[in-house]
PDB file of C-alpha atoms in Angstrom:
ATOM      1  CA  UNK N1498      10.976   1.190  12.174  1.00 40.00           C
ATOM      2  CA  UNK N1499      11.418   0.881   8.408  1.00 45.00           C
ATOM      3  CA  UNK N1500       9.871   3.878   6.685  1.00 53.00           C
ATOM      4  CA  UNK N1501      11.374   3.113   3.273  1.00 64.00           C
ATOM      5  CA  UNK N1502       8.460   3.631   0.889  1.00 60.00           C
ATOM      6  CA  UNK N1503       9.711   0.842  -1.361  1.00 67.00           C
ATOM      7  CA  UNK N1504       9.014  -1.673   1.410  1.00 71.00           C
ATOM      8  CA  UNK N1505       5.318  -0.779   1.497  1.00 77.00           C
ATOM      9  CA  UNK N1506       2.979  -3.082  -0.479  1.00 83.00           C
ATOM     10  CA  UNK N1507       0.693  -0.137  -1.321  1.00 94.00           C
ATOM     11  CA  UNK N1508       3.396   2.409  -2.075  1.00 94.00           C
ATOM     12  CA  UNK N1509       4.462   4.293  -5.196  1.00 95.00           C
ATOM     13  CA  UNK N1510       2.631   6.405  -7.755  1.00 96.00           C
ATOM     14  CA  UNK N1511      -1.129   6.101  -8.292  1.00 98.00           C
ATOM     15  CA  UNK N1512      -2.577   8.356 -10.996  1.00 98.00           C
ATOM     16  CA  UNK N1513      -6.014   9.812 -10.334  1.00 97.00           C
ATOM     17  CA  UNK N1514      -7.366   9.351 -13.834  1.00 98.00           C
ATOM     18  CA  UNK N1515      -9.841  11.270 -15.953  1.00 97.00           C
ATOM     19  CA  UNK N1516     -13.051   9.942 -17.465  1.00 97.00           C
ATOM     20  CA  UNK N1517     -13.681  10.840 -21.128  1.00 97.00           C
ATOM     21  CA  UNK N1518     -17.210  11.454 -22.377  1.00 97.00           C
ATOM     22  CA  UNK N1519     -18.981  11.655 -25.719  1.00 97.00           C
ATOM     23  CA  UNK N1520     -20.865  14.801 -26.683  1.00 97.00           C
ATOM     24  CA  UNK N1521     -24.081  13.217 -25.398  1.00 96.00           C
ATOM     25  CA  UNK N1522     -22.419  12.794 -21.950  1.00 94.00           C
ATOM     26  CA  UNK N1523     -22.174   9.008 -22.261  1.00 96.00           C
ATOM     27  CA  UNK N1524     -18.854   7.422 -21.261  1.00 97.00           C
ATOM     28  CA  UNK N1525     -16.302   7.159 -24.058  1.00 98.00           C
ATOM     29  CA  UNK N1526     -15.252   3.584 -23.294  1.00 97.00           C
ATOM     30  CA  UNK N1527     -12.805   3.246 -26.169  1.00 98.00           C
ATOM     31  CA  UNK N1528     -11.176   6.536 -25.217  1.00 98.00           C
ATOM     32  CA  UNK N1529     -11.044   5.455 -21.584  1.00 98.00           C
ATOM     33  CA  UNK N1530      -9.417   2.145 -22.531  1.00 98.00           C
ATOM     34  CA  UNK N1531      -6.791   3.873 -24.661  1.00 98.00           C
ATOM     35  CA  UNK N1532      -6.054   6.420 -21.933  1.00 98.00           C
ATOM     36  CA  UNK N1533      -5.801   3.902 -19.091  1.00 98.00           C
ATOM     37  CA  UNK N1534      -3.605   1.615 -21.192  1.00 98.00           C
ATOM     38  CA  UNK N1535      -1.214   4.484 -21.859  1.00 97.00           C
ATOM     39  CA  UNK N1536      -1.022   5.529 -18.197  1.00 97.00           C
ATOM     40  CA  UNK N1537      -0.803   2.012 -16.751  1.00 97.00           C
ATOM     41  CA  UNK N1538       1.952   1.056 -19.195  1.00 97.00           C
ATOM     42  CA  UNK N1539       4.377   3.582 -17.701  1.00 97.00           C
ATOM     43  CA  UNK N1540       7.023   1.759 -15.689  1.00 95.00           C
ATOM     44  CA  UNK N1541       6.765   2.801 -12.046  1.00 94.00           C
ATOM     45  CA  UNK N1542       2.987   3.231 -11.965  1.00 97.00           C
ATOM     46  CA  UNK N1543       1.709   0.970  -9.183  1.00 96.00           C
ATOM     47  CA  UNK N1544      -2.012   1.406  -9.693  1.00 97.00           C
ATOM     48  CA  UNK N1545      -4.626   3.524 -11.409  1.00 98.00           C
ATOM     49  CA  UNK N1546      -7.471   5.254  -9.605  1.00 98.00           C
ATOM     50  CA  UNK N1547     -10.798   5.788 -11.334  1.00 98.00           C
ATOM     51  CA  UNK N1548     -14.023   7.352 -10.077  1.00 98.00           C
ATOM     52  CA  UNK N1549     -12.190   9.883  -7.967  1.00 96.00           C
ATOM     53  CA  UNK N1550     -12.909  13.595  -8.009  1.00 95.00           C
ATOM     54  CA  UNK N1551     -10.664  13.868 -11.068  1.00 94.00           C
ATOM     55  CA  UNK N1552     -12.668  11.054 -12.653  1.00 95.00           C
ATOM     56  CA  UNK N1553     -16.003  12.876 -12.319  1.00 95.00           C
ATOM     57  CA  UNK N1554     -17.472  10.542  -9.684  1.00 95.00           C
ATOM     58  CA  UNK N1555     -20.067  13.136  -8.724  1.00 94.00           C
ATOM     59  CA  UNK N1556     -21.329  13.212 -12.333  1.00 93.00           C
ATOM     60  CA  UNK N1557     -21.762   9.456 -12.683  1.00 96.00           C
ATOM     61  CA  UNK N1558     -24.630   7.209 -11.672  1.00 94.00           C
ATOM     62  CA  UNK N1559     -23.728   4.063  -9.743  1.00 92.00           C
ATOM     63  CA  UNK N1560     -24.012   1.772 -12.765  1.00 94.00           C
ATOM     64  CA  UNK N1561     -21.775   4.165 -14.727  1.00 97.00           C
ATOM     65  CA  UNK N1562     -19.183   4.129 -11.959  1.00 97.00           C
ATOM     66  CA  UNK N1563     -19.188   0.340 -12.026  1.00 96.00           C
ATOM     67  CA  UNK N1564     -18.852   0.341 -15.804  1.00 97.00           C
ATOM     68  CA  UNK N1565     -15.849   2.668 -15.555  1.00 98.00           C
ATOM     69  CA  UNK N1566     -14.283   0.308 -13.012  1.00 97.00           C
ATOM     70  CA  UNK N1567     -14.855  -2.672 -15.286  1.00 97.00           C
ATOM     71  CA  UNK N1568     -13.354  -0.927 -18.340  1.00 97.00           C
ATOM     72  CA  UNK N1569     -10.353   0.241 -16.325  1.00 98.00           C
ATOM     73  CA  UNK N1570      -9.798  -3.232 -14.860  1.00 97.00           C
ATOM     74  CA  UNK N1571      -9.874  -4.812 -18.316  1.00 97.00           C
ATOM     75  CA  UNK N1572      -7.311  -2.311 -19.629  1.00 97.00           C
ATOM     76  CA  UNK N1573      -5.060  -2.754 -16.583  1.00 97.00           C
ATOM     77  CA  UNK N1574      -5.248  -6.547 -16.839  1.00 97.00           C
ATOM     78  CA  UNK N1575      -4.118  -6.327 -20.461  1.00 97.00           C
ATOM     79  CA  UNK N1576      -1.111  -4.209 -19.463  1.00 97.00           C
ATOM     80  CA  UNK N1577      -0.275  -6.581 -16.612  1.00 96.00           C
ATOM     81  CA  UNK N1578      -0.418  -9.544 -18.957  1.00 96.00           C
ATOM     82  CA  UNK N1579       1.809  -7.926 -21.563  1.00 95.00           C
ATOM     83  CA  UNK N1580       4.360  -6.443 -19.169  1.00 94.00           C
ATOM     84  CA  UNK N1581       4.288  -9.071 -16.387  1.00 93.00           C
ATOM     85  CA  UNK N1582       3.393  -6.425 -13.821  1.00 94.00           C
ATOM     86  CA  UNK N1583       0.877  -6.037 -11.007  1.00 94.00           C
ATOM     87  CA  UNK N1584      -0.714  -2.635 -11.544  1.00 97.00           C
ATOM     88  CA  UNK N1585      -3.707  -2.290  -9.215  1.00 97.00           C
ATOM     89  CA  UNK N1586      -7.184  -1.016 -10.017  1.00 98.00           C
ATOM     90  CA  UNK N1587      -8.702   1.311  -7.428  1.00 98.00           C
ATOM     91  CA  UNK N1588     -12.113   2.929  -7.612  1.00 98.00           C
ATOM     92  CA  UNK N1589     -13.674   5.727  -5.622  1.00 98.00           C
ATOM     93  CA  UNK N1590     -16.665   5.231  -3.355  1.00 98.00           C
ATOM     94  CA  UNK N1591     -18.721   8.247  -2.316  1.00 98.00           C
ATOM     95  CA  UNK N1592     -21.867   7.702  -0.273  1.00 97.00           C
ATOM     96  CA  UNK N1593     -23.813   9.449   2.459  1.00 97.00           C
ATOM     97  CA  UNK N1594     -23.982   6.604   4.955  1.00 97.00           C
ATOM     98  CA  UNK N1595     -22.634   3.192   5.888  1.00 98.00           C
ATOM     99  CA  UNK N1596     -25.300   1.053   4.208  1.00 98.00           C
ATOM    100  CA  UNK N1597     -25.037   2.915   0.914  1.00 97.00           C
ATOM    101  CA  UNK N1598     -21.232   2.881   1.060  1.00 98.00           C
ATOM    102  CA  UNK N1599     -21.218  -0.878   1.683  1.00 98.00           C
ATOM    103  CA  UNK N1600     -23.437  -1.418  -1.359  1.00 97.00           C
ATOM    104  CA  UNK N1601     -21.164   0.762  -3.505  1.00 97.00           C
ATOM    105  CA  UNK N1602     -18.030  -0.949  -2.181  1.00 98.00           C
ATOM    106  CA  UNK N1603     -19.417  -4.396  -2.990  1.00 97.00           C
ATOM    107  CA  UNK N1604     -20.353  -3.239  -6.476  1.00 96.00           C
ATOM    108  CA  UNK N1605     -16.857  -1.833  -6.994  1.00 96.00           C
ATOM    109  CA  UNK N1606     -15.320  -5.103  -5.822  1.00 96.00           C
ATOM    110  CA  UNK N1607     -17.559  -7.106  -8.144  1.00 96.00           C
ATOM    111  CA  UNK N1608     -16.625  -4.802 -11.040  1.00 95.00           C
ATOM    112  CA  UNK N1609     -12.966  -5.668 -10.515  1.00 95.00           C
ATOM    113  CA  UNK N1610     -11.544  -3.144  -8.060  1.00 97.00           C
ATOM    114  CA  UNK N1611      -8.560  -4.281  -6.017  1.00 97.00           C
ATOM    115  CA  UNK N1612      -9.356  -1.582  -3.454  1.00 98.00           C
ATOM    116  CA  UNK N1613     -11.679   1.359  -2.928  1.00 98.00           C
ATOM    117  CA  UNK N1614     -10.865   4.986  -2.273  1.00 98.00           C
ATOM    118  CA  UNK N1615     -13.411   5.708   0.457  1.00 98.00           C
ATOM    119  CA  UNK N1616     -14.504   9.335   0.653  1.00 98.00           C
ATOM    120  CA  UNK N1617     -16.184  10.722   3.765  1.00 98.00           C
ATOM    121  CA  UNK N1618     -19.935  11.350   3.543  1.00 98.00           C
ATOM    122  CA  UNK N1619     -20.289  14.828   2.145  1.00 97.00           C
ATOM    123  CA  UNK N1620     -23.025  15.918   4.535  1.00 97.00           C
ATOM    124  CA  UNK N1621     -20.221  16.000   7.123  1.00 98.00           C
ATOM    125  CA  UNK N1622     -18.812  19.012   5.270  1.00 97.00           C
ATOM    126  CA  UNK N1623     -21.767  21.031   6.518  1.00 96.00           C
ATOM    127  CA  UNK N1624     -22.861  19.336   9.718  1.00 96.00           C
ATOM    128  CA  UNK N1625     -19.695  17.694  11.017  1.00 97.00           C
ATOM    129  CA  UNK N1626     -19.639  14.387  12.894  1.00 97.00           C
ATOM    130  CA  UNK N1627     -18.343  12.789  16.082  1.00 97.00           C
ATOM    131  CA  UNK N1628     -15.108  10.801  16.385  1.00 97.00           C
ATOM    132  CA  UNK N1629     -17.183   7.654  16.855  1.00 98.00           C
ATOM    133  CA  UNK N1630     -19.115   8.316  13.654  1.00 98.00           C
ATOM    134  CA  UNK N1631     -15.962   8.966  11.613  1.00 98.00           C
ATOM    135  CA  UNK N1632     -14.170   5.806  12.724  1.00 98.00           C
ATOM    136  CA  UNK N1633     -17.388   3.795  12.701  1.00 98.00           C
ATOM    137  CA  UNK N1634     -18.032   4.658   9.068  1.00 98.00           C
ATOM    138  CA  UNK N1635     -14.692   3.158   7.995  1.00 98.00           C
ATOM    139  CA  UNK N1636     -15.223   0.122  10.230  1.00 98.00           C
ATOM    140  CA  UNK N1637     -18.738  -0.449   8.876  1.00 98.00           C
ATOM    141  CA  UNK N1638     -17.558  -0.488   5.263  1.00 98.00           C
ATOM    142  CA  UNK N1639     -14.586  -2.694   6.095  1.00 98.00           C
ATOM    143  CA  UNK N1640     -16.736  -5.279   7.847  1.00 98.00           C
ATOM    144  CA  UNK N1641     -19.639  -5.030   5.406  1.00 98.00           C
ATOM    145  CA  UNK N1642     -17.731  -5.187   2.111  1.00 98.00           C
ATOM    146  CA  UNK N1643     -14.476  -6.964   2.944  1.00 96.00           C
ATOM    147  CA  UNK N1644     -12.474  -4.960   0.407  1.00 97.00           C
ATOM    148  CA  UNK N1645      -9.132  -3.173   0.915  1.00 98.00           C
ATOM    149  CA  UNK N1646      -9.721   0.478   1.785  1.00 98.00           C
ATOM    150  CA  UNK N1647      -7.788   3.622   0.992  1.00 98.00           C
ATOM    151  CA  UNK N1648      -8.962   6.367   3.318  1.00 98.00           C
ATOM    152  CA  UNK N1649      -9.501   9.713   1.608  1.00 98.00           C
ATOM    153  CA  UNK N1650      -8.380  12.378   4.047  1.00 98.00           C
ATOM    154  CA  UNK N1651     -10.039  15.717   3.253  1.00 97.00           C
ATOM    155  CA  UNK N1652      -8.475  19.141   3.985  1.00 96.00           C
ATOM    156  CA  UNK N1653      -8.060  19.948   7.659  1.00 95.00           C
ATOM    157  CA  UNK N1654     -10.121  23.115   7.332  1.00 95.00           C
ATOM    158  CA  UNK N1655     -13.254  21.120   6.461  1.00 97.00           C
ATOM    159  CA  UNK N1656     -15.550  19.397   8.931  1.00 97.00           C
ATOM    160  CA  UNK N1657     -14.923  16.133   7.083  1.00 97.00           C
ATOM    161  CA  UNK N1658     -11.158  16.096   7.668  1.00 97.00           C
ATOM    162  CA  UNK N1659      -9.963  13.385  10.065  1.00 98.00           C
ATOM    163  CA  UNK N1660      -7.953  14.147  13.180  1.00 97.00           C
ATOM    164  CA  UNK N1661      -4.760  12.257  13.920  1.00 98.00           C
ATOM    165  CA  UNK N1662      -6.487  10.369  16.742  1.00 98.00           C
ATOM    166  CA  UNK N1663      -9.252   9.277  14.394  1.00 98.00           C
ATOM    167  CA  UNK N1664      -6.739   8.063  11.829  1.00 98.00           C
ATOM    168  CA  UNK N1665      -4.799   6.195  14.521  1.00 98.00           C
ATOM    169  CA  UNK N1666      -7.996   4.258  15.222  1.00 98.00           C
ATOM    170  CA  UNK N1667      -8.696   3.711  11.534  1.00 98.00           C
ATOM    171  CA  UNK N1668      -5.312   2.129  10.822  1.00 98.00           C
ATOM    172  CA  UNK N1669      -6.170  -0.589  13.357  1.00 98.00           C
ATOM    173  CA  UNK N1670      -8.839  -1.829  10.927  1.00 98.00           C
ATOM    174  CA  UNK N1671      -7.304  -4.712   8.917  1.00 98.00           C
ATOM    175  CA  UNK N1672      -8.867  -3.656   5.609  1.00 98.00           C
ATOM    176  CA  UNK N1673      -7.222  -0.205   5.709  1.00 98.00           C
ATOM    177  CA  UNK N1674      -4.144  -0.365   3.466  1.00 98.00           C
ATOM    178  CA  UNK N1675      -3.462   3.292   2.701  1.00 98.00           C
ATOM    179  CA  UNK N1676      -4.321   6.859   3.640  1.00 98.00           C
ATOM    180  CA  UNK N1677      -4.527   9.423   0.873  1.00 98.00           C
ATOM    181  CA  UNK N1678      -3.376  12.328   3.017  1.00 97.00           C
ATOM    182  CA  UNK N1679      -5.055  15.488   1.832  1.00 95.00           C
ATOM    183  CA  UNK N1680      -4.878  17.686   4.927  1.00 95.00           C
ATOM    184  CA  UNK N1681      -3.403  20.625   2.975  1.00 93.00           C
ATOM    185  CA  UNK N1682      -1.730  21.569   6.272  1.00 93.00           C
ATOM    186  CA  UNK N1683       2.050  21.335   6.057  1.00 93.00           C
ATOM    187  CA  UNK N1684       2.430  22.202   9.743  1.00 94.00           C
ATOM    188  CA  UNK N1685       1.086  18.772  10.683  1.00 95.00           C
ATOM    189  CA  UNK N1686       2.257  16.659   7.716  1.00 95.00           C
ATOM    190  CA  UNK N1687       5.475  15.179   9.133  1.00 96.00           C
ATOM    191  CA  UNK N1688       4.095  14.693  12.652  1.00 97.00           C
ATOM    192  CA  UNK N1689       1.006  12.869  11.392  1.00 97.00           C
ATOM    193  CA  UNK N1690       3.125  10.740   9.063  1.00 97.00           C
ATOM    194  CA  UNK N1691       5.536   9.691  11.810  1.00 97.00           C
ATOM    195  CA  UNK N1692       2.776   8.911  14.307  1.00 98.00           C
ATOM    196  CA  UNK N1693       0.788   6.838  11.827  1.00 97.00           C
ATOM    197  CA  UNK N1694       3.834   4.928  10.604  1.00 96.00           C
ATOM    198  CA  UNK N1695       4.855   4.159  14.179  1.00 97.00           C
ATOM    199  CA  UNK N1696       1.375   2.816  14.923  1.00 97.00           C
ATOM    200  CA  UNK N1697       0.859   0.932  11.634  1.00 97.00           C
ATOM    201  CA  UNK N1698       4.020   0.531   9.533  1.00 95.00           C
ATOM    202  CA  UNK N1699       2.129  -1.627   7.033  1.00 94.00           C
ATOM    203  CA  UNK N1700      -0.314   1.163   6.101  1.00 97.00           C
ATOM    204  CA  UNK N1701       0.984   3.408   3.331  1.00 97.00           C
ATOM    205  CA  UNK N1702       0.684   7.161   3.748  1.00 97.00           C
ATOM    206  CA  UNK N1703       0.655   8.862   0.355  1.00 97.00           C
ATOM    207  CA  UNK N1704       0.415  12.495  -0.622  1.00 97.00           C
ATOM    208  CA  UNK N1705      -2.316  13.904  -2.841  1.00 95.00           C
ATOM    209  CA  UNK N1706      -0.936  17.433  -2.592  1.00 93.00           C
ATOM    210  CA  UNK N1707      -0.330  18.384  -6.203  1.00 87.00           C
ATOM    211  CA  UNK N1708       0.457  21.884  -4.975  1.00 89.00           C
ATOM    212  CA  UNK N1709       2.800  20.665  -2.188  1.00 90.00           C
ATOM    213  CA  UNK N1710       4.097  17.560  -3.922  1.00 92.00           C
ATOM    214  CA  UNK N1711       7.839  17.955  -3.413  1.00 92.00           C
ATOM    215  CA  UNK N1712       7.765  19.068   0.253  1.00 93.00           C
ATOM    216  CA  UNK N1713       5.426  16.246   1.255  1.00 94.00           C
ATOM    217  CA  UNK N1714       7.570  13.671  -0.546  1.00 93.00           C
ATOM    218  CA  UNK N1715      10.715  15.048   1.084  1.00 92.00           C
ATOM    219  CA  UNK N1716       9.267  15.188   4.604  1.00 92.00           C
ATOM    220  CA  UNK N1717       7.786  11.703   4.543  1.00 92.00           C
ATOM    221  CA  UNK N1718       5.519   9.779   2.199  1.00 95.00           C
ATOM    222  CA  UNK N1719       5.205   6.276   0.772  1.00 96.00           C
ATOM    223  CA  UNK N1720       4.132   7.587  -2.609  1.00 95.00           C
ATOM    224  CA  UNK N1721       1.567   9.811  -4.260  1.00 96.00           C
ATOM    225  CA  UNK N1722      -2.024   9.520  -5.427  1.00 97.00           C
ATOM    226  CA  UNK N1723      -2.331  12.581  -7.626  1.00 96.00           C
ATOM    227  CA  UNK N1724      -4.097  13.961 -10.648  1.00 95.00           C
ATOM    228  CA  UNK N1725      -0.834  15.148 -12.208  1.00 93.00           C
ATOM    229  CA  UNK N1726       0.178  11.494 -12.588  1.00 95.00           C
ATOM    230  CA  UNK N1727      -2.807  10.950 -14.854  1.00 94.00           C
ATOM    231  CA  UNK N1728      -1.492  13.712 -17.113  1.00 93.00           C
ATOM    232  CA  UNK N1729       2.294  13.363 -16.975  1.00 95.00           C
ATOM    233  CA  UNK N1730       2.903   9.936 -15.391  1.00 94.00           C
ATOM    234  CA  UNK N1731       6.532   9.700 -16.514  1.00 94.00           C
ATOM    235  CA  UNK N1732       7.374  12.989 -14.785  1.00 91.00           C
ATOM    236  CA  UNK N1733       5.593  11.994 -11.577  1.00 92.00           C
ATOM    237  CA  UNK N1734       7.378   8.629 -11.441  1.00 91.00           C
ATOM    238  CA  UNK N1735      10.687  10.403 -11.938  1.00 86.00           C
ATOM    239  CA  UNK N1736       9.851  12.849  -9.155  1.00 74.00           C
TER     240      UNK N1736
END
């Protein structure tokens, strides 16, 4: 089994980017373009992630999220054209059910996203869910939207965090290309990584542990999807 992160098509460093606003709370599109251009231009950045938690997804209406995606895609395309690179555009999708998530995923795809970062429905945080519901949610969006999916793994201490068995089922879904592993549980990090890579070597497992960045990279990871990379991308690429 080849676990070299450089062999993974969805490996490397993916900054979770910010979203600038004007004083009236409208999106600062020129500021966003300048910021994304600066981050995406750093050699070693493989993709930029907008509309994540760092990007204020919970503060944006759907049409604003799509506009952010479109602005980011335009800036990334300009960098790709100038530098002959293939930096990807990824946008977050947060919805409370399969039908809504499919609609959001299609809108993100139409706005130019190469993939979506699919968050679990947040009502799970309070009420929990069954294994069938967790896996079925990912499968529904995959089949309904036909867009590459990055699974957003929430902390293990929440009711929305996925078990290893659930993730082993999820990586069987063809549209799943990456897991953003946010368990915040170092006791299971390496074991989960090895089991998932054995089951699906083509699916990248990346850390989002800003606070445990070095240990997760040393134990086993195909890259990082982190907020720090949206602030100091050169340092994160070097790390």
